[in-house]
Short mmCIF file of C-alpha atoms in Angstrom, two decimals:
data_model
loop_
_atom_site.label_atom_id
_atom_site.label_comp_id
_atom_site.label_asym_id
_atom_site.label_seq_id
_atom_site.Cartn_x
_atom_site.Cartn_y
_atom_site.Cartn_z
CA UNK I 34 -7.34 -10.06 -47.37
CA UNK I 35 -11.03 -10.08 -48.69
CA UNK I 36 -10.71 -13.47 -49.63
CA UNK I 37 -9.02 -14.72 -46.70
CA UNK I 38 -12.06 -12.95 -44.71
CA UNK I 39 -14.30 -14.37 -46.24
CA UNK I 40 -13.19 -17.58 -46.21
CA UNK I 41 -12.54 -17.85 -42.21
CA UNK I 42 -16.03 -16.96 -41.86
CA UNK I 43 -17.64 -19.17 -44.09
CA UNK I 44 -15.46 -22.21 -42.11
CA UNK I 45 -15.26 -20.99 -38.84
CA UNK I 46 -18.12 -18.61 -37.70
CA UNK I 47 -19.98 -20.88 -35.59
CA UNK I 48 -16.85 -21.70 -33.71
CA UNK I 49 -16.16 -17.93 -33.96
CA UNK I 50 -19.11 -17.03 -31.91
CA UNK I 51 -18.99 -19.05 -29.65
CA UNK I 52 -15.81 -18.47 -28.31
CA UNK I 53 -16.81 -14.97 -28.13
CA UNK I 54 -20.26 -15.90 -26.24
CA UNK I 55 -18.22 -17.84 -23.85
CA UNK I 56 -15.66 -14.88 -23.42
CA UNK I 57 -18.48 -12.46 -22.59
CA UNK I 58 -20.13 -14.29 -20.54
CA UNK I 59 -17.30 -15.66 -17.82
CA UNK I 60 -16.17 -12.09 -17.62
CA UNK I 61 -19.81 -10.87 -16.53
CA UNK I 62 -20.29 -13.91 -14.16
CA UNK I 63 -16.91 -12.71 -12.42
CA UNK I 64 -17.31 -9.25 -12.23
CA UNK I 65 -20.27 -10.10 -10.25
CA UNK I 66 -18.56 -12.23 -8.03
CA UNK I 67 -15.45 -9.86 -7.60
CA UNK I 68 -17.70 -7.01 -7.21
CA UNK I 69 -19.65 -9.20 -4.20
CA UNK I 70 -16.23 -10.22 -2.60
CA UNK I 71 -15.21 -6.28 -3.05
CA UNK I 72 -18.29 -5.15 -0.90
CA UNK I 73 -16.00 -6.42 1.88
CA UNK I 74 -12.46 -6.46 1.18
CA UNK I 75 -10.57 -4.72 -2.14
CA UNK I 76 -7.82 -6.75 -2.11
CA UNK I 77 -10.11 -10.19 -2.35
CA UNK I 78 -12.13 -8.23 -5.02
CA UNK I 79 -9.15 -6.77 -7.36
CA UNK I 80 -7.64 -10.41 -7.17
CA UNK I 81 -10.59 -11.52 -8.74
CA UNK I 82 -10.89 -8.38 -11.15
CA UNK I 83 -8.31 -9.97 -13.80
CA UNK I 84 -9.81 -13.27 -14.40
CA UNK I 85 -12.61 -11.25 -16.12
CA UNK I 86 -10.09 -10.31 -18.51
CA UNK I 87 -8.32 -13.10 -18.80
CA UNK I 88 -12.00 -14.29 -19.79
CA UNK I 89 -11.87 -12.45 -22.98
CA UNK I 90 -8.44 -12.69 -23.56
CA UNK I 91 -8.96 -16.46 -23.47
CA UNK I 92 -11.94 -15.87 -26.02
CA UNK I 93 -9.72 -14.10 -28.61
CA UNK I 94 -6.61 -16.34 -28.19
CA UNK I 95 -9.40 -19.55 -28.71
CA UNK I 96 -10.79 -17.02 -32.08
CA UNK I 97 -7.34 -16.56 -33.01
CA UNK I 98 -6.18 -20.40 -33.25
CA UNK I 99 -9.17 -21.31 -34.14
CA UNK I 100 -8.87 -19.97 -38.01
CA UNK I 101 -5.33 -20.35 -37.76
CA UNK I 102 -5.93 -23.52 -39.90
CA UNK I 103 -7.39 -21.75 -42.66
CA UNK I 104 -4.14 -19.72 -42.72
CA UNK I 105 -2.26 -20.68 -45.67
CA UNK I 106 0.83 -19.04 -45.51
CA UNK I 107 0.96 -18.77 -41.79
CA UNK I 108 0.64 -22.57 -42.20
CA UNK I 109 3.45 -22.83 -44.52
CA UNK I 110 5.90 -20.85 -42.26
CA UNK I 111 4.86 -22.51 -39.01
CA UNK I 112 2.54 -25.81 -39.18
CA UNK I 113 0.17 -26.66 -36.04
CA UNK I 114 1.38 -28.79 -33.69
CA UNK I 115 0.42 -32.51 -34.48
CA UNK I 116 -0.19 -33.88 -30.99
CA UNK I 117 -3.07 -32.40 -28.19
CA UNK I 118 -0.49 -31.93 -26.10
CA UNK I 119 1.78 -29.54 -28.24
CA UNK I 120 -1.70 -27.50 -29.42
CA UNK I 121 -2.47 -27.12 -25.18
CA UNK I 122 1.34 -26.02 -24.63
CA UNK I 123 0.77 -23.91 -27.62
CA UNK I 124 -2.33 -22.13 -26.16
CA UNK I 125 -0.79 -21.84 -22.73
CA UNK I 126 2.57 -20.11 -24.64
CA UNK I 127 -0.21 -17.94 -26.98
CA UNK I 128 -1.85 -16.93 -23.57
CA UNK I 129 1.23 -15.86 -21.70
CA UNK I 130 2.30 -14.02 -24.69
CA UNK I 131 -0.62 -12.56 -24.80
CA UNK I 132 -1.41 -10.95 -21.18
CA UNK I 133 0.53 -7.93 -21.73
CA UNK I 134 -0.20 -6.36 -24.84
CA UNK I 135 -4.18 -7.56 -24.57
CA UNK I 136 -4.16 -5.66 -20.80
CA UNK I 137 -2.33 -2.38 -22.00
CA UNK I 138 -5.09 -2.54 -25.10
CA UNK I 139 -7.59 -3.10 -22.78
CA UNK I 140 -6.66 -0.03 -20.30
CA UNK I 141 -5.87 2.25 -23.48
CA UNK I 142 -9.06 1.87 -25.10
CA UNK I 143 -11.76 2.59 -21.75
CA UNK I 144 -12.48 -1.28 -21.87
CA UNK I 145 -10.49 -1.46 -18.25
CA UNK I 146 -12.33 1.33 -16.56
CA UNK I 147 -15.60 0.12 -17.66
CA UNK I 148 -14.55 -3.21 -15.52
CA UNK I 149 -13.63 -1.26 -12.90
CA UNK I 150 -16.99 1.07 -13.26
CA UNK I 151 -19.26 -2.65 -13.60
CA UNK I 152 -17.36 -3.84 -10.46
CA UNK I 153 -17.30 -1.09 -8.46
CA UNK I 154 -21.15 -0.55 -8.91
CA UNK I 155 -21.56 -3.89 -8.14
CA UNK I 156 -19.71 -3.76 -4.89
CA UNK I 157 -21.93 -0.50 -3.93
CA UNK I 158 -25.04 -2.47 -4.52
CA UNK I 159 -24.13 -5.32 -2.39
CA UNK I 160 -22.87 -2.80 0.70
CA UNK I 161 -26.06 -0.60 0.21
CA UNK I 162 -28.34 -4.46 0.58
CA UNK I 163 -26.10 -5.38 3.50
CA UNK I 164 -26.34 -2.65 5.26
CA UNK I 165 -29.76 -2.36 4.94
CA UNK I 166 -30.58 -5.71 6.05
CA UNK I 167 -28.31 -5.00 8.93
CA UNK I 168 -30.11 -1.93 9.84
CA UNK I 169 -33.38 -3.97 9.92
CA UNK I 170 -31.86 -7.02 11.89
CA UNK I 171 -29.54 -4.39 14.21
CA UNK I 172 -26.46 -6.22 12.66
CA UNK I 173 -23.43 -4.77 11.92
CA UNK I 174 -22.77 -2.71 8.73
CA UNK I 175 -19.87 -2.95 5.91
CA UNK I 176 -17.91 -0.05 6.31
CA UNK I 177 -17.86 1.78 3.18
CA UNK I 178 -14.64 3.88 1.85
CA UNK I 179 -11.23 2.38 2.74
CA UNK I 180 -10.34 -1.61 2.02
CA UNK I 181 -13.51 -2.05 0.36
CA UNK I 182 -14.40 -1.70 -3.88
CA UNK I 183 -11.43 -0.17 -5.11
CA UNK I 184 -8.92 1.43 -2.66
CA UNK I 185 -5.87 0.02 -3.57
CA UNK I 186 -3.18 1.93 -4.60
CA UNK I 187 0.58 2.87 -3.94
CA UNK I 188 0.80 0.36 -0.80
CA UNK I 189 2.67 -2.24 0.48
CA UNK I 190 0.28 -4.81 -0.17
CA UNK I 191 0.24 -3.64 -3.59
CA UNK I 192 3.57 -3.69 -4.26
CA UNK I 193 4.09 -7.20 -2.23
CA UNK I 194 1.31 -8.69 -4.47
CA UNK I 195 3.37 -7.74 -7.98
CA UNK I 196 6.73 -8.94 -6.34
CA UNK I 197 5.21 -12.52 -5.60
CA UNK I 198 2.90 -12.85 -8.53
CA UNK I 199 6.02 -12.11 -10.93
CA UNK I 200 8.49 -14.07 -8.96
CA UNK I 201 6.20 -17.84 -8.70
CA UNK I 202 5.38 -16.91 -12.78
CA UNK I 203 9.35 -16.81 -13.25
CA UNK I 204 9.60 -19.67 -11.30
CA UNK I 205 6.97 -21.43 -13.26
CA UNK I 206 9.00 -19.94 -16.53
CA UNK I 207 12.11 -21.81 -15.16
CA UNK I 208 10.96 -25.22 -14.01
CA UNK I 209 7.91 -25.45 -16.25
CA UNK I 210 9.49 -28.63 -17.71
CA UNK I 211 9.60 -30.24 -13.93
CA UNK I 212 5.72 -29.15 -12.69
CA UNK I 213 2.51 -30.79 -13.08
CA UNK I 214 0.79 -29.29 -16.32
CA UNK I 215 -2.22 -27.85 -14.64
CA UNK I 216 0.03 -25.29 -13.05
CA UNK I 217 0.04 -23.60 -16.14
CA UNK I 218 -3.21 -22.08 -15.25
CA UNK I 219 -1.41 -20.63 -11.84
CA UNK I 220 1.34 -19.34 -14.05
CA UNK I 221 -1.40 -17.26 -16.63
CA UNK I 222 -3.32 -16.40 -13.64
CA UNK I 223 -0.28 -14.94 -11.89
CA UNK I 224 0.56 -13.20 -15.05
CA UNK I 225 -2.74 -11.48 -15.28
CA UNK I 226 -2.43 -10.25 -11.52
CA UNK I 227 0.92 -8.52 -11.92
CA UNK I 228 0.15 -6.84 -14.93
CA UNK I 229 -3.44 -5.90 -14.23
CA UNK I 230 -2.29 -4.44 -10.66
CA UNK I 231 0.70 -2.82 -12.24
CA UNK I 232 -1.29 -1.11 -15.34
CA UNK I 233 -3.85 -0.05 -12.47
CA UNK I 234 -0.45 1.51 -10.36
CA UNK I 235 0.84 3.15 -14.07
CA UNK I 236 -3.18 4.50 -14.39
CA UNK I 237 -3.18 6.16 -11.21
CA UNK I 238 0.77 7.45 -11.51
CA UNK I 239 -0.47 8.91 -14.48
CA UNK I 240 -3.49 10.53 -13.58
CA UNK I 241 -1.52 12.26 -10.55
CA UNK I 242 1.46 13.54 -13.10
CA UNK I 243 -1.41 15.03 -15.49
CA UNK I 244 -3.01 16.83 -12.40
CA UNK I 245 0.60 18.24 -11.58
CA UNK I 246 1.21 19.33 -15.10
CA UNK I 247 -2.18 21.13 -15.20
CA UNK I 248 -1.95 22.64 -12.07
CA UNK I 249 1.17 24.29 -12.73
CA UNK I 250 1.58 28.11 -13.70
CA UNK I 251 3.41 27.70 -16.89
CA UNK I 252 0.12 25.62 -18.34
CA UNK I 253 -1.90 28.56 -17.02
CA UNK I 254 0.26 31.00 -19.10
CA UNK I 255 0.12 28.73 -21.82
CA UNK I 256 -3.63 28.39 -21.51
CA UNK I 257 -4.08 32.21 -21.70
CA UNK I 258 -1.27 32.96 -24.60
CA UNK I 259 -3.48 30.60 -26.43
CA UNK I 260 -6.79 31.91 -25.75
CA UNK I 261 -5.23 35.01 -26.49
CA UNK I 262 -3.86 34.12 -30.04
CA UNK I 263 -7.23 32.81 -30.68
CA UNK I 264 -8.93 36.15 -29.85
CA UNK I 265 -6.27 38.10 -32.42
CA UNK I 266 -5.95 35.27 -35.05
CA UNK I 267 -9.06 34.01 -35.49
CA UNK I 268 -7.64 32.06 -39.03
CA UNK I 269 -4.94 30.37 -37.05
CA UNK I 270 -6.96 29.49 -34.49
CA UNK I 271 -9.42 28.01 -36.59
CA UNK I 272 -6.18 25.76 -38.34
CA UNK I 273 -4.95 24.72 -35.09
CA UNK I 274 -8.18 23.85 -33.90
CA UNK I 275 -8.79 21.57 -37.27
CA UNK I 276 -5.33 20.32 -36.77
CA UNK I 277 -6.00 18.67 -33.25
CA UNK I 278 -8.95 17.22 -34.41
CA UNK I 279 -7.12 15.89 -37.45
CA UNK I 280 -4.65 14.29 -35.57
CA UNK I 281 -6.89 12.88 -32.44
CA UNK I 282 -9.35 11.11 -35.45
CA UNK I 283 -6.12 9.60 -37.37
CA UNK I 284 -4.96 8.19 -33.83
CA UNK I 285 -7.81 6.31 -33.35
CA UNK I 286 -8.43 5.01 -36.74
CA UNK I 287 -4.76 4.13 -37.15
CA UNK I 288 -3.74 2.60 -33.68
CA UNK I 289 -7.01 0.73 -33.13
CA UNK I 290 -6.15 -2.00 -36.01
CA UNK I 291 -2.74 -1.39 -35.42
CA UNK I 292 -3.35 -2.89 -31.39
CA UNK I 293 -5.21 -5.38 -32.94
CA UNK I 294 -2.97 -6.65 -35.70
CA UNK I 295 -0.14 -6.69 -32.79
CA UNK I 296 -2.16 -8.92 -30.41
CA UNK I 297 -2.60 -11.13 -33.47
CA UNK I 298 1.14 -10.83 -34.26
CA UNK I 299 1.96 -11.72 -30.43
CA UNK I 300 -0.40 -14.98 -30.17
CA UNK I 301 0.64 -16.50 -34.12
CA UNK I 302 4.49 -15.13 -33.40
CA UNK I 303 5.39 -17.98 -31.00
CA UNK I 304 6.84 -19.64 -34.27
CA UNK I 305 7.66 -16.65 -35.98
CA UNK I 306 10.49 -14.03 -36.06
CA UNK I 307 11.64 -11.46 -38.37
CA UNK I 308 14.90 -9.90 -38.85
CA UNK I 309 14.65 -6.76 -36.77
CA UNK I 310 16.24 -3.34 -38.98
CA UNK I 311 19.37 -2.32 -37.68
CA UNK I 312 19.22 1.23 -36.35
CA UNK I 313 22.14 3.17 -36.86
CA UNK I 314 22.28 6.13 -34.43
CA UNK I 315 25.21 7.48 -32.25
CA UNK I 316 23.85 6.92 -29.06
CA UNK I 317 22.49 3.28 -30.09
CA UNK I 318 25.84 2.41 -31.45
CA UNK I 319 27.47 3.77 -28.48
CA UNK I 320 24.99 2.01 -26.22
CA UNK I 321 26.30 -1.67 -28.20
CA UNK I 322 29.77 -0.39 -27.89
CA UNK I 323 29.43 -0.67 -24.56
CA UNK I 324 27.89 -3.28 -23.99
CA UNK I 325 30.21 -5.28 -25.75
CA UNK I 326 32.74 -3.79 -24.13
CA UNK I 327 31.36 -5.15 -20.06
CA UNK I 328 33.01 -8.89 -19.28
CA UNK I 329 30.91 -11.76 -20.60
CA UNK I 330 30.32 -12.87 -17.11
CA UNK I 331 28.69 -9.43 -16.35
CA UNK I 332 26.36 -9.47 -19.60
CA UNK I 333 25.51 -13.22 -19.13
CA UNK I 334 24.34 -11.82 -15.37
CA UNK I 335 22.40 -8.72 -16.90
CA UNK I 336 20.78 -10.50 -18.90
CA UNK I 337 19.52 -13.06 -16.67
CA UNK I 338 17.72 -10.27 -14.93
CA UNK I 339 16.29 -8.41 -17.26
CA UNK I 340 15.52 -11.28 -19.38
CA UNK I 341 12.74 -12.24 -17.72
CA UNK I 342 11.01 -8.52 -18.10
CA UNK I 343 12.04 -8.13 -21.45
CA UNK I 344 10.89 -11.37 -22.63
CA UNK I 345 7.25 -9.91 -22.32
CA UNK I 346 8.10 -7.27 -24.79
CA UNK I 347 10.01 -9.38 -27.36
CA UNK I 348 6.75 -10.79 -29.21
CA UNK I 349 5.09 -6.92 -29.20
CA UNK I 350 8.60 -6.04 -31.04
CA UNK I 351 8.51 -8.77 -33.24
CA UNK I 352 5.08 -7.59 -34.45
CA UNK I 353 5.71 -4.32 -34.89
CA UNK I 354 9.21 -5.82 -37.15
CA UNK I 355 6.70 -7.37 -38.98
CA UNK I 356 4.24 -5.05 -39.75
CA UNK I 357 7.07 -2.57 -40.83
CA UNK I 358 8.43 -5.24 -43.41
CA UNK I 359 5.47 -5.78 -44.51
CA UNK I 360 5.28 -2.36 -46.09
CA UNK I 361 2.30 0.84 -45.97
CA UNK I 362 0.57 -0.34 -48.63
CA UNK I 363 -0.81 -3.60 -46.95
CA UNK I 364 -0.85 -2.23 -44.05
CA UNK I 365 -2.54 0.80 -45.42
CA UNK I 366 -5.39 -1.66 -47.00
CA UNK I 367 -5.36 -3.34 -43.69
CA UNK I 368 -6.15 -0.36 -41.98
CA UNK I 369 -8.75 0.79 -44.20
CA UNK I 370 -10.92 -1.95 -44.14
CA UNK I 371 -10.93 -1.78 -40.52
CA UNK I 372 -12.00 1.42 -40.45
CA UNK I 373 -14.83 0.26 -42.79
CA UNK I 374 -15.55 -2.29 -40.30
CA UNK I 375 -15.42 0.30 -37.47
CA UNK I 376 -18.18 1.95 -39.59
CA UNK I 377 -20.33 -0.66 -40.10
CA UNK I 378 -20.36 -1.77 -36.70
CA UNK I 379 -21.58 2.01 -35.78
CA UNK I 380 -24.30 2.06 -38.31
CA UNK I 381 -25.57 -1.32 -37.45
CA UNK I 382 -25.88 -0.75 -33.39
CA UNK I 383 -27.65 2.87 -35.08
CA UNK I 384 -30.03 0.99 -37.43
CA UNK I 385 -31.07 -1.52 -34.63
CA UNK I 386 -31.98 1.33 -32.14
CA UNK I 387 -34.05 3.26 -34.71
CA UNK I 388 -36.01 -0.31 -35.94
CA UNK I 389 -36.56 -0.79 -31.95
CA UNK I 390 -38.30 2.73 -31.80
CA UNK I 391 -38.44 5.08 -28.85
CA UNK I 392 -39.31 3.42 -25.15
CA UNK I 393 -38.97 4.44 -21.71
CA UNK I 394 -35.60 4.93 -20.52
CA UNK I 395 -36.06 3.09 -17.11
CA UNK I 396 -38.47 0.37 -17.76
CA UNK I 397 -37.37 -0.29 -20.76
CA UNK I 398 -33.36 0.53 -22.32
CA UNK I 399 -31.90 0.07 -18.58
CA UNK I 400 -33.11 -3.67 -18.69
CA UNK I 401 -32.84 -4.59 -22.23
CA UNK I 402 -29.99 -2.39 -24.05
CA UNK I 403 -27.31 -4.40 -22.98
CA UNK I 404 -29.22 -7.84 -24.48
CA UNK I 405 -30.22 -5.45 -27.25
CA UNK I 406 -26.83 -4.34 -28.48
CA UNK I 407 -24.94 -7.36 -27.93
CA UNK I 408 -26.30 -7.89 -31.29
CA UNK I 409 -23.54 -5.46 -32.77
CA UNK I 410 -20.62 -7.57 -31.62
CA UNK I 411 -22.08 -10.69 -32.02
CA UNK I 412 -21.74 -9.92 -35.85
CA UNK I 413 -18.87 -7.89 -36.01
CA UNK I 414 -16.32 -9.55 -33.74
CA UNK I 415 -15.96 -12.74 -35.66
CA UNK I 416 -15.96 -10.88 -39.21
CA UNK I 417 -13.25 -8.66 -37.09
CA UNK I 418 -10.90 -11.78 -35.87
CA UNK I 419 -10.89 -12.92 -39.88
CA UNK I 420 -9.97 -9.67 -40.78
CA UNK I 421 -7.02 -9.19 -38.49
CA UNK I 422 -5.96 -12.81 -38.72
CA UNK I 423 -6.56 -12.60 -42.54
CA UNK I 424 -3.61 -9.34 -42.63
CA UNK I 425 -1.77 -11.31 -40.44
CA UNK I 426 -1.52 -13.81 -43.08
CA UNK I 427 -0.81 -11.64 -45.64
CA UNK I 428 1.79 -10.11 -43.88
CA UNK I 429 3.11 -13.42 -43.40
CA UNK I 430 3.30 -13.87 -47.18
CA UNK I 431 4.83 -10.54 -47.82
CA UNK I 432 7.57 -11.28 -45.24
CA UNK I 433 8.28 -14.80 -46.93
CA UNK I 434 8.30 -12.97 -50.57
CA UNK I 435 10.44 -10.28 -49.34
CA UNK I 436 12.67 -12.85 -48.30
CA UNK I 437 13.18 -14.86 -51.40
CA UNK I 438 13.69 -11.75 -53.73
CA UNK I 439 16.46 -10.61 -51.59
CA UNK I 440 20.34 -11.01 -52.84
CA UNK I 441 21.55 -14.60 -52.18
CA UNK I 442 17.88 -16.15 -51.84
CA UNK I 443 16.77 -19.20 -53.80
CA UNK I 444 15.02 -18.34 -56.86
CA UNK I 445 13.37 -21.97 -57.89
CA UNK I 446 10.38 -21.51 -59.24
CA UNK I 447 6.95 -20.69 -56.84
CA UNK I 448 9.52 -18.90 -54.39
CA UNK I 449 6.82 -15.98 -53.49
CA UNK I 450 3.84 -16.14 -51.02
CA UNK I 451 1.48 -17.36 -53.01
CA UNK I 452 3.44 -20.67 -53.88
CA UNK I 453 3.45 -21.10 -50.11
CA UNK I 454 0.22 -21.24 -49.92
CA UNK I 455 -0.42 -23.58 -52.49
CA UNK I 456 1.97 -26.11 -51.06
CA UNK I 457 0.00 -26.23 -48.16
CA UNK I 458 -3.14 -26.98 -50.31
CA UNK I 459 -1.58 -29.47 -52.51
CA UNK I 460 0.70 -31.02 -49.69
CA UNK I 461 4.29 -30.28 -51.10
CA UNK I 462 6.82 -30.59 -48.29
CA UNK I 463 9.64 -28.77 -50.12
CA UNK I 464 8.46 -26.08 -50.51
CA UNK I 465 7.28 -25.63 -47.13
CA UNK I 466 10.65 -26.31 -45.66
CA UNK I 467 12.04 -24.06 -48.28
CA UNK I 468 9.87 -21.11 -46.84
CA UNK I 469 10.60 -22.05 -42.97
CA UNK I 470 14.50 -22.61 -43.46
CA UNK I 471 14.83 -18.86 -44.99
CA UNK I 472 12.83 -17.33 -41.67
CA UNK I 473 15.81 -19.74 -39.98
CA UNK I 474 17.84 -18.16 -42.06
CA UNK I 475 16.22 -14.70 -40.32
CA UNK I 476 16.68 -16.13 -37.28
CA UNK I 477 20.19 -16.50 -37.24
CA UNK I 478 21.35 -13.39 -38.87
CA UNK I 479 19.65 -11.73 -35.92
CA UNK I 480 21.07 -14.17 -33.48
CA UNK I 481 24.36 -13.82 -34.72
CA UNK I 482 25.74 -11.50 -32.21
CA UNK I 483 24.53 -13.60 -29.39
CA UNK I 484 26.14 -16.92 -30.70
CA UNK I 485 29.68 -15.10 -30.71
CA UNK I 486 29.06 -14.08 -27.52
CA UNK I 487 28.37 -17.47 -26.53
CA UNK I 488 30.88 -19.04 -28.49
CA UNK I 489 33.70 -16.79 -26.79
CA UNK I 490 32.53 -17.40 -23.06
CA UNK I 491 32.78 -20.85 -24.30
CA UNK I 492 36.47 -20.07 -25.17
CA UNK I 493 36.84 -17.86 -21.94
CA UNK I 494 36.31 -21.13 -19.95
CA UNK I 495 38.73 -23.69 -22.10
CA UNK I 496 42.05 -24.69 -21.03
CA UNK I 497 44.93 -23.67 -23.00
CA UNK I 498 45.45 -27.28 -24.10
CA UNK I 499 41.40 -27.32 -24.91
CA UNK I 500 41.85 -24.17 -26.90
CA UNK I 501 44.11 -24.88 -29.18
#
C-alpha cells in the first residue's frame, strides 16, 4: 500500500489538488449564494444547500478516477473505458453511486452541520443588512424565524419535495437510454436533494427520539444507580469510565477509514462484485423460504418496487463484501496507516499555528485562519485519496488471489495478484481476461438464484407444446 501511495502521488498530485481546490471552492461560492437566497425563503435556500456537497463529492469522485489509472490490479479486473463517452457515463454512474454513502459520511462526521452552521450564518447576515437598510430607507423588513434559513422540517413541502425528486431520478434511471445526456446532471442533482432533505428529516427524527429517551424516568434512575455505584465502587467506576473512552477512541479511528475505504469501494465497484457470504441463520433462512415460496409474478412485482431503493445500498454492500474478504490483516494495515495519517494531519495544522505565533483573535485568526489552515488539507487530502485508493487496490488483489487458490480455480502459473498487475504493465491480455472471467465466475454463483427464478417464470409463461 506504501508503494502504491507513493506512486499515485508522484503521478498524480497536481491533478490531485486541484480537484480538491476546485471542490472547496464551488461549495463555498454556493453556500454563499444558498445562504443569500435563505435570508428570504428556506425552501429556495435548502434546494441550493446540496449542490455544495455535491461540490465535494464531485471533487473526490474526479480524485478517485483520476489515479484509478495507476491502479494495477483494479486495472486488471476492470479496464477504463476506451471512448470519452463511456469515461463521462462512467463518472455520471460513479456519482450516482456515490450520493448516498458520501451524504450519510458527511452528516456522521459534523461536516453537514458545519454547512448548515456556514449557511445559516450567512442567511442571518444578509437579513440583519436588509433590514437595516430597510430601516434607513423605511422599507419593508425580512421577517426573521419561520420560512426563512432553516425551518424546514416534518412538512408537506418536505415530504412532496423527496416524493418528486426520487420519482423524476427513477424516471431518469428507467429511460436514461431515451434522454438527452445532459439530463444526467438533473438526475445527480435530484439525487442529492432527496437524500440531503431526507438525512436532514432522519437528523431531526433523531434528535427528538434522543430527547424522549433522556427525558424519561427510567434514564433518570439509571443516571442515579450509576452515580451511585460510582460513589461505592470507586475501582469499577474508574474501569467503566476507561472502558467508554476505549471504545468511543476505537470508533473513530476504525470507522473513519472504514467510511472512506467504502466510498472508494462504491465509486471503483461499478465494475466490480464479490461473492457475498452466505449467512446461515433461522430467521434468514426462513425469511428465503418464504420468499421463494410467494408466486413469481408477486416477487417479480416486489422487486420492482423496492428495487429502485435498494439499488442505492447494493454498492455500500458490495464494499463492505469486499473489505471482509479481504481479510483483518490488510485491512488492519489499512487502518493503521490512516490513523498515522490522521496524526500527521493534527500535528501539521499544530506546527503551523505555533510557527505563525500568537496574534489578535479578531483582527487577525477571524480573517486569516481559514486561508491559514487550508494548508493542512491541501497536503493531506491528496496523500489521503492514494492511500484509500491504494487499499482499494490491494484489496482488489487479495480478492483476485483468494479467488484463484480456491478448489476448482485455474492454477497456471502468475494466477495471484501480483501477476495481475504485471499483465497490465507488460500488456498480456490473457491473463487479464483470466482474472475478470473468475469475478464472472463470482458473479454468477451469486446470481444463481435469480437466473432460476427467471428461467422458471420463463417456463410459467410457455405453452405446453413450447415446454416440452
Amino acid at each position: 500500500m506504501l508503494k502504491t501511495t507513493g506512486r499515485l502521488l508522484a503521478a498524480h498530485w497536481p491533478a490531485l489538488l486541484a480537484w480538491f481546490l476546485a471542490g472547496v471552492l464551488v461549495r463555498y461560492l454556493v453556500i454563499e449564494l444558498a445562504g443569500f437566497v435563505g435570508a428570504y425563503s428556506a425552501v429556495g435556500g435548502l434546494l441550493l444547500m446540496p449542490l455544495a456537497i455535491l461540490a465535494r463529492l464531485v471533487g473526490f469522485v474526479a480524485m478517485f478516477l483520476t489515479v484509478r489509472d495507476g491502479m494495477a490490479r483494479l486495472g486488471a479486473i476492470a479496464p477504463l473505458p476506451p471512448s470519452a463517452s463511456e469515461r463521462r457515463r462512467a463518472f455520471v454512474d460513479a456519482l450516482l453511486a456515490g450520493v448516498l454513502p458520501f451524504f450519510a459520511f458527511y452528516a456522521a462526521w459534523g461536516y453537514l452541520r458545519d454547512d448548515m452552521a456556514a449557511y445559516s450564518a450567512r442567511a442571518l447576515e444578509v437579513q440583519t443588512e436588509v433590514n437595516g437598510a430597510s430601516e434607513l430607507l423605511g422599507g419593508e423588513a425580512v421577517a426573521r424565524g419561520a420560512g426563512t434559513i432553516d425551518q424546514l422540517g416534518f412538512e408537506p413541502v418536505t415530504i412532496l419535495l423527496i416524493v418528486v425528486a426520487f420519482a423524476g431520478r427513477w424516471a431518469w434511471n428507467r429511460y436514461r437510454d431515451r434522454l438527452p445526456r445532459l439530463l444526467s446532471l438533473v438526475a445527480v442533482y435530484l439525487e442529492a436533494i432527496w437524500v440531503f432533505l431526507t438525512v436532514m428529516l432522519l437528523s431531526q427524527a433523531t434528535g427528538w427520539i434522543g430527547e424522549w429517551v433522556a427525558s424519561r424516568q427510567g434514564m433518570v434512575w439509571l443516571a442515579d444507580l450509576r452515580a451511585w455505584t460510582a460513589e461505592q465502587l470507586v475501582p469499577i467506576a474508574w474501569v467503566w469510565e476507561g472502558v467508554e473512552w476505549l471504545l468511543g477512541e476505537l470508533g473513530g479511528v476504525i470507522l473513519l477509514p472504514v467510511a472512506w475505504l467504502t466510498i472508494a469501494g462504491v465509486i471503483y465497484g461499478q465494475a466490480v462484485a464479490a461473492e457475498a457470504p452466505q449467512l446461515s441463520v433461522g430467521i434468514l433462512d426462513r425469511a428465503r423460504h418464504g420468499w421463494g415460496a410467494l408466486p413469481s409474478g408477486v416477487r417479480r412485482r416486489l422487486a420492482d418496487i423496492g428495487g429502485e431503493l435498494v439499488s442505492r445500498f447494493r454498492p455500500i454492500g458490495r464494499a463492505f463484501v469486499l473489505m471482509w474478504r479481504a481479510g483483518p490483516v490488510l485491512i488492519g494495515g489499512y487502518i493503521l496507516l490512516a490513523t498515522l495519517l490522521v496524526a500527521g494531519e493534527r500535528l501539521l495544522g499544530y506546527g503551523i499555528t505555533r510557527a505563525i505565533g500568537p496574534h489578535d483573535l479578531k483582527t487577525f485568526w477571524f480573517v486569516a485562519d481559514t486561508a491559514i489552515l487550508l494548508v493542512v488539507p491541501l497536503v493531506t487530502e491528496p496523500v489521503r485519496i492514494a492511500l484509500v485508493s491504494s487499499a482499494y487496490d490491494a484489496v482488489i488483489g487479495r480478492l483476485a488471489a483468494t479467488d484463484a487458490s480456491a478448489p476448482g480455480a485455474p492454477t497456471a502459473p502468475g494466477s495471484d495478484a501480483d501477476a495481475a498487475a504485471a499483465s497490465v504493465a507488460d500488456g498480456q491480455p490473457e491473463d487479464r481476461r483470466r482474472v475478470g472471467d473468475e469475478l464472472e465466475v463470482d458473479d454468477e454463483r451469486a446470481l444463481g438464484i435469480g437466473r432460476e427464478d427467471e428461467r422458471s417464470d420463463d417456463v410459467e409463461r410457455l405453452g405446453p407444446h413450447e415446454r416440452a
